PDB file of C-alpha atoms in Angstrom:
ATOM      1  CA  UNK A1097     -79.185 -34.103  45.142  1.00 48.00           C
ATOM      2  CA  UNK A1098     -83.256 -34.721  46.477  1.00 47.00           C
ATOM      3  CA  UNK A1099     -81.835 -35.140  49.954  1.00 53.00           C
ATOM      4  CA  UNK A1100     -80.325 -31.375  50.394  1.00 55.00           C
ATOM      5  CA  UNK A1101     -83.371 -29.442  51.569  1.00 55.00           C
ATOM      6  CA  UNK A1102     -84.051 -26.068  49.880  1.00 71.00           C
ATOM      7  CA  UNK A1103     -82.150 -27.039  46.362  1.00 79.00           C
ATOM      8  CA  UNK A1104     -81.716 -23.591  44.821  1.00 84.00           C
ATOM      9  CA  UNK A1105     -81.295 -21.747  47.763  1.00 87.00           C
ATOM     10  CA  UNK A1106     -78.288 -23.607  48.078  1.00 89.00           C
ATOM     11  CA  UNK A1107     -77.211 -23.526  44.604  1.00 92.00           C
ATOM     12  CA  UNK A1108     -77.519 -19.257  45.265  1.00 92.00           C
ATOM     13  CA  UNK A1109     -75.226 -19.439  48.469  1.00 92.00           C
ATOM     14  CA  UNK A1110     -73.060 -21.286  46.660  1.00 93.00           C
ATOM     15  CA  UNK A1111     -72.843 -18.993  43.650  1.00 94.00           C
ATOM     16  CA  UNK A1112     -72.877 -15.791  45.997  1.00 91.00           C
ATOM     17  CA  UNK A1113     -69.971 -16.846  48.219  1.00 89.00           C
ATOM     18  CA  UNK A1114     -68.271 -17.684  44.678  1.00 87.00           C
ATOM     19  CA  UNK A1115     -68.812 -14.524  44.180  1.00 88.00           C
ATOM     20  CA  UNK A1116     -67.076 -13.236  47.672  1.00 83.00           C
ATOM     21  CA  UNK A1117     -64.557 -15.491  47.117  1.00 78.00           C
ATOM     22  CA  UNK A1118     -63.630 -13.990  43.687  1.00 77.00           C
ATOM     23  CA  UNK A1119     -63.852 -10.323  44.334  1.00 77.00           C
ATOM     24  CA  UNK A1120     -62.380 -10.347  47.970  1.00 71.00           C
ATOM     25  CA  UNK A1121     -59.744 -13.591  47.809  1.00 65.00           C
ATOM     26  CA  UNK A1122     -61.394 -14.564  50.927  1.00 68.00           C
ATOM     27  CA  UNK A1123     -63.948 -15.591  52.803  1.00 75.00           C
ATOM     28  CA  UNK A1124     -65.914 -18.930  50.532  1.00 84.00           C
ATOM     29  CA  UNK A1125     -65.896 -21.266  52.912  1.00 84.00           C
ATOM     30  CA  UNK A1126     -66.732 -19.582  56.406  1.00 81.00           C
ATOM     31  CA  UNK A1127     -70.081 -18.276  54.468  1.00 84.00           C
ATOM     32  CA  UNK A1128     -70.978 -21.386  52.884  1.00 89.00           C
ATOM     33  CA  UNK A1129     -70.769 -23.356  56.306  1.00 85.00           C
ATOM     34  CA  UNK A1130     -72.728 -20.828  57.946  1.00 83.00           C
ATOM     35  CA  UNK A1131     -75.223 -21.271  55.011  1.00 87.00           C
ATOM     36  CA  UNK A1132     -75.828 -24.171  54.569  1.00 89.00           C
ATOM     37  CA  UNK A1133     -75.810 -25.032  58.422  1.00 83.00           C
ATOM     38  CA  UNK A1134     -79.641 -22.812  57.670  1.00 82.00           C
ATOM     39  CA  UNK A1135     -81.151 -26.376  56.424  1.00 82.00           C
ATOM     40  CA  UNK A1136     -78.338 -28.714  57.164  1.00 85.00           C
ATOM     41  CA  UNK A1137     -76.156 -30.212  60.606  1.00 84.00           C
ATOM     42  CA  UNK A1138     -73.038 -29.025  60.907  1.00 82.00           C
ATOM     43  CA  UNK A1139     -71.147 -32.284  60.457  1.00 81.00           C
ATOM     44  CA  UNK A1140     -72.548 -32.364  57.273  1.00 86.00           C
ATOM     45  CA  UNK A1141     -72.170 -28.172  56.141  1.00 88.00           C
ATOM     46  CA  UNK A1142     -68.934 -27.910  57.445  1.00 86.00           C
ATOM     47  CA  UNK A1143     -67.314 -30.981  54.773  1.00 90.00           C
ATOM     48  CA  UNK A1144     -69.277 -29.827  52.169  1.00 92.00           C
ATOM     49  CA  UNK A1145     -67.969 -25.975  52.097  1.00 91.00           C
ATOM     50  CA  UNK A1146     -64.913 -27.124  52.934  1.00 90.00           C
ATOM     51  CA  UNK A1147     -64.797 -29.614  49.777  1.00 93.00           C
ATOM     52  CA  UNK A1148     -66.370 -27.097  47.745  1.00 93.00           C
ATOM     53  CA  UNK A1149     -63.328 -24.549  48.686  1.00 89.00           C
ATOM     54  CA  UNK A1150     -61.008 -27.149  48.504  1.00 91.00           C
ATOM     55  CA  UNK A1151     -61.498 -27.482  44.761  1.00 90.00           C
ATOM     56  CA  UNK A1152     -62.632 -23.955  43.693  1.00 86.00           C
ATOM     57  CA  UNK A1153     -58.840 -23.006  44.898  1.00 83.00           C
ATOM     58  CA  UNK A1154     -56.960 -25.731  42.757  1.00 85.00           C
ATOM     59  CA  UNK A1155     -56.401 -23.211  39.654  1.00 80.00           C
ATOM     60  CA  UNK A1156     -54.028 -21.152  42.576  1.00 80.00           C
ATOM     61  CA  UNK A1157     -52.257 -23.761  43.740  1.00 89.00           C
ATOM     62  CA  UNK A1158     -49.066 -23.398  41.200  1.00 88.00           C
ATOM     63  CA  UNK A1159     -48.330 -19.726  41.520  1.00 85.00           C
ATOM     64  CA  UNK A1160     -48.913 -20.164  45.252  1.00 87.00           C
ATOM     65  CA  UNK A1161     -46.135 -22.932  45.816  1.00 94.00           C
ATOM     66  CA  UNK A1162     -43.767 -20.143  43.888  1.00 93.00           C
ATOM     67  CA  UNK A1163     -44.530 -17.338  45.731  1.00 90.00           C
ATOM     68  CA  UNK A1164     -45.219 -18.626  49.266  1.00 92.00           C
ATOM     69  CA  UNK A1165     -43.138 -18.130  52.320  1.00 93.00           C
ATOM     70  CA  UNK A1166     -42.335 -21.765  52.783  1.00 94.00           C
ATOM     71  CA  UNK A1167     -40.540 -21.631  56.020  1.00 92.00           C
ATOM     72  CA  UNK A1168     -43.237 -19.949  57.781  1.00 93.00           C
ATOM     73  CA  UNK A1169     -46.015 -22.040  55.745  1.00 94.00           C
ATOM     74  CA  UNK A1170     -44.534 -25.230  57.942  1.00 94.00           C
ATOM     75  CA  UNK A1171     -44.733 -24.367  61.148  1.00 94.00           C
ATOM     76  CA  UNK A1172     -48.403 -23.007  60.176  1.00 95.00           C
ATOM     77  CA  UNK A1173     -48.926 -26.413  59.093  1.00 96.00           C
ATOM     78  CA  UNK A1174     -47.185 -27.921  61.734  1.00 95.00           C
ATOM     79  CA  UNK A1175     -49.874 -26.553  64.183  1.00 94.00           C
ATOM     80  CA  UNK A1176     -52.692 -26.880  61.799  1.00 95.00           C
ATOM     81  CA  UNK A1177     -52.474 -30.608  61.786  1.00 94.00           C
ATOM     82  CA  UNK A1178     -52.489 -30.883  65.851  1.00 92.00           C
ATOM     83  CA  UNK A1179     -55.227 -28.899  65.870  1.00 92.00           C
ATOM     84  CA  UNK A1180     -57.023 -30.303  63.399  1.00 91.00           C
ATOM     85  CA  UNK A1181     -57.315 -33.852  65.172  1.00 89.00           C
ATOM     86  CA  UNK A1182     -58.818 -31.800  68.308  1.00 90.00           C
ATOM     87  CA  UNK A1183     -61.246 -30.455  65.936  1.00 88.00           C
ATOM     88  CA  UNK A1184     -62.633 -33.385  64.117  1.00 87.00           C
ATOM     89  CA  UNK A1185     -62.785 -35.125  67.486  1.00 85.00           C
ATOM     90  CA  UNK A1186     -65.789 -31.893  68.698  1.00 85.00           C
ATOM     91  CA  UNK A1187     -67.055 -31.561  65.425  1.00 81.00           C
ATOM     92  CA  UNK A1188     -68.116 -35.337  65.965  1.00 79.00           C
ATOM     93  CA  UNK A1189     -68.876 -35.342  68.837  1.00 82.00           C
ATOM     94  CA  UNK A1190     -70.671 -32.167  70.510  1.00 80.00           C
ATOM     95  CA  UNK A1191     -74.645 -32.343  69.265  1.00 83.00           C
ATOM     96  CA  UNK A1192     -75.373 -30.277  66.463  1.00 76.00           C
ATOM     97  CA  UNK A1193     -77.788 -27.222  68.000  1.00 82.00           C
ATOM     98  CA  UNK A1194     -74.559 -26.137  70.402  1.00 83.00           C
ATOM     99  CA  UNK A1195     -72.261 -26.895  67.794  1.00 77.00           C
ATOM    100  CA  UNK A1196     -74.280 -24.396  64.951  1.00 78.00           C
ATOM    101  CA  UNK A1197     -74.091 -21.990  68.186  1.00 84.00           C
ATOM    102  CA  UNK A1198     -70.741 -22.539  68.814  1.00 80.00           C
ATOM    103  CA  UNK A1199     -69.494 -22.360  65.141  1.00 75.00           C
ATOM    104  CA  UNK A1200     -71.197 -18.906  64.729  1.00 80.00           C
ATOM    105  CA  UNK A1201     -69.954 -17.351  67.022  1.00 84.00           C
ATOM    106  CA  UNK A1202     -66.831 -18.076  66.229  1.00 77.00           C
ATOM    107  CA  UNK A1203     -67.392 -16.786  62.688  1.00 77.00           C
ATOM    108  CA  UNK A1204     -68.662 -13.455  64.529  1.00 83.00           C
ATOM    109  CA  UNK A1205     -65.583 -12.788  66.166  1.00 81.00           C
ATOM    110  CA  UNK A1206     -63.719 -13.114  63.326  1.00 76.00           C
ATOM    111  CA  UNK A1207     -65.882 -10.935  61.767  1.00 78.00           C
ATOM    112  CA  UNK A1208     -65.910  -8.747  64.801  1.00 83.00           C
ATOM    113  CA  UNK A1209     -61.634  -8.759  64.470  1.00 77.00           C
ATOM    114  CA  UNK A1210     -62.161  -8.314  60.681  1.00 72.00           C
ATOM    115  CA  UNK A1211     -63.393  -4.921  61.807  1.00 78.00           C
ATOM    116  CA  UNK A1212     -62.136  -3.357  64.182  1.00 76.00           C
ATOM    117  CA  UNK A1213     -58.517  -3.649  63.223  1.00 66.00           C
ATOM    118  CA  UNK A1214     -56.382  -0.833  62.524  1.00 64.00           C
ATOM    119  CA  UNK A1215     -55.191  -1.146  58.885  1.00 55.00           C
ATOM    120  CA  UNK A1216     -51.852   0.381  58.882  1.00 50.00           C
ATOM    121  CA  UNK A1217     -51.604   3.567  55.767  1.00 49.00           C
ATOM    122  CA  UNK A1218     -50.233   3.501  52.710  1.00 44.00           C
ATOM    123  CA  UNK A1219     -46.867   5.068  53.227  1.00 39.00           C
ATOM    124  CA  UNK A1220     -46.421   3.013  56.697  1.00 36.00           C
ATOM    125  CA  UNK A1221     -46.293  -0.339  54.617  1.00 44.00           C
ATOM    126  CA  UNK A1222     -44.307   0.956  51.701  1.00 41.00           C
ATOM    127  CA  UNK A1223     -42.053   2.220  54.424  1.00 39.00           C
ATOM    128  CA  UNK A1224     -41.771  -0.979  56.269  1.00 42.00           C
ATOM    129  CA  UNK A1225     -41.174  -2.658  52.846  1.00 40.00           C
ATOM    130  CA  UNK A1226     -38.038  -0.049  52.127  1.00 41.00           C
ATOM    131  CA  UNK A1227     -36.722  -0.643  55.492  1.00 41.00           C
ATOM    132  CA  UNK A1228     -36.597  -4.546  55.115  1.00 44.00           C
ATOM    133  CA  UNK A1229     -35.322  -4.410  51.651  1.00 46.00           C
ATOM    134  CA  UNK A1230     -38.229  -5.816  50.670  1.00 47.00           C
ATOM    135  CA  UNK A1231     -37.517  -9.151  52.643  1.00 48.00           C
ATOM    136  CA  UNK A1232     -39.999 -11.125  54.693  1.00 49.00           C
ATOM    137  CA  UNK A1233     -38.768 -11.004  58.764  1.00 49.00           C
ATOM    138  CA  UNK A1234     -38.016 -14.559  60.088  1.00 53.00           C
ATOM    139  CA  UNK A1235     -40.558 -16.094  61.110  1.00 53.00           C
ATOM    140  CA  UNK A1236     -41.077 -16.489  65.018  1.00 61.00           C
ATOM    141  CA  UNK A1237     -41.313 -20.367  65.195  1.00 75.00           C
ATOM    142  CA  UNK A1238     -44.173 -20.673  68.516  1.00 80.00           C
ATOM    143  CA  UNK A1239     -46.178 -17.848  67.169  1.00 86.00           C
ATOM    144  CA  UNK A1240     -46.428 -18.957  63.692  1.00 90.00           C
ATOM    145  CA  UNK A1241     -47.306 -23.007  65.225  1.00 91.00           C
ATOM    146  CA  UNK A1242     -49.728 -21.074  67.779  1.00 91.00           C
ATOM    147  CA  UNK A1243     -51.378 -19.440  64.607  1.00 90.00           C
ATOM    148  CA  UNK A1244     -51.431 -22.289  62.758  1.00 92.00           C
ATOM    149  CA  UNK A1245     -53.388 -24.354  65.459  1.00 92.00           C
ATOM    150  CA  UNK A1246     -55.664 -21.906  66.275  1.00 89.00           C
ATOM    151  CA  UNK A1247     -56.423 -21.150  62.663  1.00 89.00           C
ATOM    152  CA  UNK A1248     -56.891 -24.944  61.863  1.00 89.00           C
ATOM    153  CA  UNK A1249     -59.277 -25.628  64.878  1.00 88.00           C
ATOM    154  CA  UNK A1250     -61.443 -23.172  63.332  1.00 84.00           C
ATOM    155  CA  UNK A1251     -61.090 -24.561  60.203  1.00 84.00           C
ATOM    156  CA  UNK A1252     -62.595 -27.930  61.319  1.00 84.00           C
ATOM    157  CA  UNK A1253     -65.056 -26.272  63.775  1.00 79.00           C
ATOM    158  CA  UNK A1254     -66.173 -23.694  61.344  1.00 70.00           C
ATOM    159  CA  UNK A1255     -64.519 -23.280  57.499  1.00 74.00           C
ATOM    160  CA  UNK A1256     -63.924 -20.239  59.602  1.00 71.00           C
ATOM    161  CA  UNK A1257     -60.048 -20.571  60.158  1.00 74.00           C
ATOM    162  CA  UNK A1258     -59.353 -17.412  57.670  1.00 74.00           C
ATOM    163  CA  UNK A1259     -59.605 -14.032  60.581  1.00 72.00           C
ATOM    164  CA  UNK A1260     -57.321 -15.761  62.763  1.00 79.00           C
ATOM    165  CA  UNK A1261     -54.492 -16.991  60.181  1.00 83.00           C
ATOM    166  CA  UNK A1262     -55.278 -13.615  58.058  1.00 76.00           C
ATOM    167  CA  UNK A1263     -54.547 -11.467  61.421  1.00 77.00           C
ATOM    168  CA  UNK A1264     -51.335 -13.281  61.876  1.00 85.00           C
ATOM    169  CA  UNK A1265     -49.900 -13.035  58.756  1.00 83.00           C
ATOM    170  CA  UNK A1266     -50.805  -9.046  57.750  1.00 74.00           C
ATOM    171  CA  UNK A1267     -48.700  -7.966  61.274  1.00 78.00           C
ATOM    172  CA  UNK A1268     -45.748  -9.701  59.782  1.00 82.00           C
ATOM    173  CA  UNK A1269     -45.157  -7.083  57.108  1.00 76.00           C
ATOM    174  CA  UNK A1270     -45.073  -9.778  54.434  1.00 78.00           C
ATOM    175  CA  UNK A1271     -44.904  -8.579  51.181  1.00 81.00           C
ATOM    176  CA  UNK A1272     -48.354  -9.238  49.836  1.00 75.00           C
ATOM    177  CA  UNK A1273     -47.949 -11.852  47.094  1.00 79.00           C
ATOM    178  CA  UNK A1274     -46.009 -14.356  49.635  1.00 86.00           C
ATOM    179  CA  UNK A1275     -48.925 -13.439  51.989  1.00 82.00           C
ATOM    180  CA  UNK A1276     -51.325 -14.318  49.558  1.00 78.00           C
ATOM    181  CA  UNK A1277     -49.792 -17.716  47.991  1.00 84.00           C
ATOM    182  CA  UNK A1278     -48.865 -18.841  52.028  1.00 90.00           C
ATOM    183  CA  UNK A1279     -52.225 -17.913  53.074  1.00 85.00           C
ATOM    184  CA  UNK A1280     -53.909 -19.915  49.646  1.00 84.00           C
ATOM    185  CA  UNK A1281     -52.010 -23.364  50.732  1.00 91.00           C
ATOM    186  CA  UNK A1282     -52.186 -22.832  54.033  1.00 92.00           C
ATOM    187  CA  UNK A1283     -56.340 -23.574  53.488  1.00 87.00           C
ATOM    188  CA  UNK A1284     -55.405 -25.765  51.100  1.00 88.00           C
ATOM    189  CA  UNK A1285     -53.589 -28.283  53.503  1.00 92.00           C
ATOM    190  CA  UNK A1286     -55.979 -27.233  56.430  1.00 90.00           C
ATOM    191  CA  UNK A1287     -59.559 -27.891  54.078  1.00 89.00           C
ATOM    192  CA  UNK A1288     -57.928 -31.091  52.922  1.00 92.00           C
ATOM    193  CA  UNK A1289     -56.968 -32.531  56.437  1.00 92.00           C
ATOM    194  CA  UNK A1290     -60.132 -31.634  58.063  1.00 89.00           C
ATOM    195  CA  UNK A1291     -61.429 -33.048  55.324  1.00 91.00           C
ATOM    196  CA  UNK A1292     -59.514 -36.668  55.862  1.00 91.00           C
ATOM    197  CA  UNK A1293     -59.888 -36.111  59.258  1.00 88.00           C
ATOM    198  CA  UNK A1294     -63.902 -36.019  59.063  1.00 86.00           C
ATOM    199  CA  UNK A1295     -63.605 -39.075  56.345  1.00 87.00           C
ATOM    200  CA  UNK A1296     -62.592 -40.883  58.861  1.00 85.00           C
ATOM    201  CA  UNK A1297     -65.005 -40.111  61.304  1.00 80.00           C
ATOM    202  CA  UNK A1298     -67.717 -40.637  58.991  1.00 79.00           C
ATOM    203  CA  UNK A1299     -68.649 -37.045  58.308  1.00 75.00           C
ATOM    204  CA  UNK A1300     -67.669 -37.082  54.519  1.00 82.00           C
ATOM    205  CA  UNK A1301     -69.857 -39.712  52.073  1.00 85.00           C
ATOM    206  CA  UNK A1302     -71.342 -39.934  48.995  1.00 88.00           C
ATOM    207  CA  UNK A1303     -73.990 -37.663  49.535  1.00 87.00           C
ATOM    208  CA  UNK A1304     -71.253 -34.773  50.326  1.00 89.00           C
ATOM    209  CA  UNK A1305     -69.777 -35.829  47.018  1.00 90.00           C
ATOM    210  CA  UNK A1306     -73.116 -35.738  45.083  1.00 89.00           C
ATOM    211  CA  UNK A1307     -74.246 -32.560  46.676  1.00 90.00           C
ATOM    212  CA  UNK A1308     -70.882 -31.035  46.071  1.00 92.00           C
ATOM    213  CA  UNK A1309     -71.107 -31.464  42.463  1.00 92.00           C
ATOM    214  CA  UNK A1310     -74.727 -30.037  42.226  1.00 91.00           C
ATOM    215  CA  UNK A1311     -73.212 -26.973  43.675  1.00 94.00           C
ATOM    216  CA  UNK A1312     -69.493 -26.937  42.363  1.00 94.00           C
ATOM    217  CA  UNK A1313     -70.746 -24.603  38.929  1.00 94.00           C
ATOM    218  CA  UNK A1314     -72.718 -22.474  40.770  1.00 94.00           C
ATOM    219  CA  UNK A1315     -69.497 -21.799  43.031  1.00 93.00           C
ATOM    220  CA  UNK A1316     -67.278 -21.865  39.796  1.00 92.00           C
ATOM    221  CA  UNK A1317     -69.278 -19.275  37.933  1.00 93.00           C
ATOM    222  CA  UNK A1318     -69.779 -17.036  41.334  1.00 91.00           C
ATOM    223  CA  UNK A1319     -65.952 -17.058  41.313  1.00 85.00           C
ATOM    224  CA  UNK A1320     -65.440 -16.021  37.636  1.00 86.00           C
ATOM    225  CA  UNK A1321     -67.973 -12.810  38.116  1.00 90.00           C
ATOM    226  CA  UNK A1322     -65.970 -12.017  41.788  1.00 83.00           C
ATOM    227  CA  UNK A1323     -63.243 -12.001  39.403  1.00 79.00           C
ATOM    228  CA  UNK A1324     -64.151  -9.755  36.884  1.00 87.00           C
ATOM    229  CA  UNK A1325     -65.572  -7.363  38.834  1.00 83.00           C
ATOM    230  CA  UNK A1326     -62.283  -7.570  41.403  1.00 75.00           C
ATOM    231  CA  UNK A1327     -60.649  -6.435  37.935  1.00 76.00           C
ATOM    232  CA  UNK A1328     -62.698  -3.264  37.341  1.00 81.00           C
ATOM    233  CA  UNK A1329     -63.507  -1.927  41.194  1.00 77.00           C
ATOM    234  CA  UNK A1330     -60.571  -4.084  43.808  1.00 63.00           C
ATOM    235  CA  UNK A1331     -62.491  -3.679  47.342  1.00 59.00           C
ATOM    236  CA  UNK A1332     -60.470  -1.294  49.505  1.00 60.00           C
ATOM    237  CA  UNK A1333     -61.133  -3.372  52.742  1.00 62.00           C
ATOM    238  CA  UNK A1334     -62.217  -7.084  54.364  1.00 62.00           C
ATOM    239  CA  UNK A1335     -63.983  -4.691  56.591  1.00 68.00           C
ATOM    240  CA  UNK A1336     -66.522  -3.508  54.178  1.00 70.00           C
ATOM    241  CA  UNK A1337     -66.811  -6.590  51.954  1.00 68.00           C
ATOM    242  CA  UNK A1338     -66.020 -10.144  53.683  1.00 69.00           C
ATOM    243  CA  UNK A1339     -66.944  -8.933  57.826  1.00 76.00           C
ATOM    244  CA  UNK A1340     -70.394  -7.682  57.456  1.00 81.00           C
ATOM    245  CA  UNK A1341     -71.555 -10.614  55.325  1.00 76.00           C
ATOM    246  CA  UNK A1342     -70.280 -12.596  58.524  1.00 75.00           C
ATOM    247  CA  UNK A1343     -71.550 -10.713  61.342  1.00 83.00           C
ATOM    248  CA  UNK A1344     -75.615 -11.049  59.263  1.00 83.00           C
ATOM    249  CA  UNK A1345     -75.517 -14.592  58.895  1.00 77.00           C
ATOM    250  CA  UNK A1346     -73.536 -15.324  62.728  1.00 81.00           C
ATOM    251  CA  UNK A1347     -76.619 -13.289  63.851  1.00 87.00           C
ATOM    252  CA  UNK A1348     -79.378 -15.312  61.748  1.00 83.00           C
ATOM    253  CA  UNK A1349     -77.977 -18.361  62.642  1.00 79.00           C
ATOM    254  CA  UNK A1350     -77.509 -17.529  65.934  1.00 84.00           C
ATOM    255  CA  UNK A1351     -81.228 -15.752  66.614  1.00 86.00           C
ATOM    256  CA  UNK A1352     -82.860 -19.175  64.593  1.00 80.00           C
ATOM    257  CA  UNK A1353     -81.087 -21.139  67.295  1.00 79.00           C
ATOM    258  CA  UNK A1354     -82.094 -19.067  70.273  1.00 81.00           C
ATOM    259  CA  UNK A1355     -85.761 -18.911  69.141  1.00 73.00           C
TER     260      UNK A1355
END
């Protein structure tokens, strides 16, 4: 672990990112990647963030498999697999500084979209569910593939596949349990595919595994604390939780690169 610069800031970051994900159910990989890039190159920071995100989500898979919208998920995964190949090629060929700027801009754009998105009222949501009889609307083939592709590309390049996927799913009038389960399985598959591609390209090695071992316990601890906080005071919106954090970190990374 001595090969990891600034060990204790990295441990604190893992705990904090875990707390955010435990509280909001979203944002761990993006926060980890942006934070780690302050002292690691993207080709090392992104695989580490994806690996930690994948491992800490294992406990959610079993329930998600029962509740996910599988027709929609299959189309999302098809687009993701194609885009992952492109993403691996880009992250291993672009120099570190331009890649940091690109990743920060992707995360910043996703955060701003989340911040400006108009959320439907509870009454409107209830009307939609009643009108559809509680069922999930049929998936659009091309839109699902495109959404999976965009999210998969962002996931491989910047661990920031969350905003595009969540924006797509939130516009599908899905039942909340199906939406959450579909997102969990998509992110797990996308992280796994990205890690395989990055591993074949030389971006995942023993050093990454060693760093992940050191940061796993703090990430799990933060996740538990976030879940504890959620059960006592659920967050109202991503606008007041994940989005501001992503904006601050993105601007910090951009400022360091520009200055």
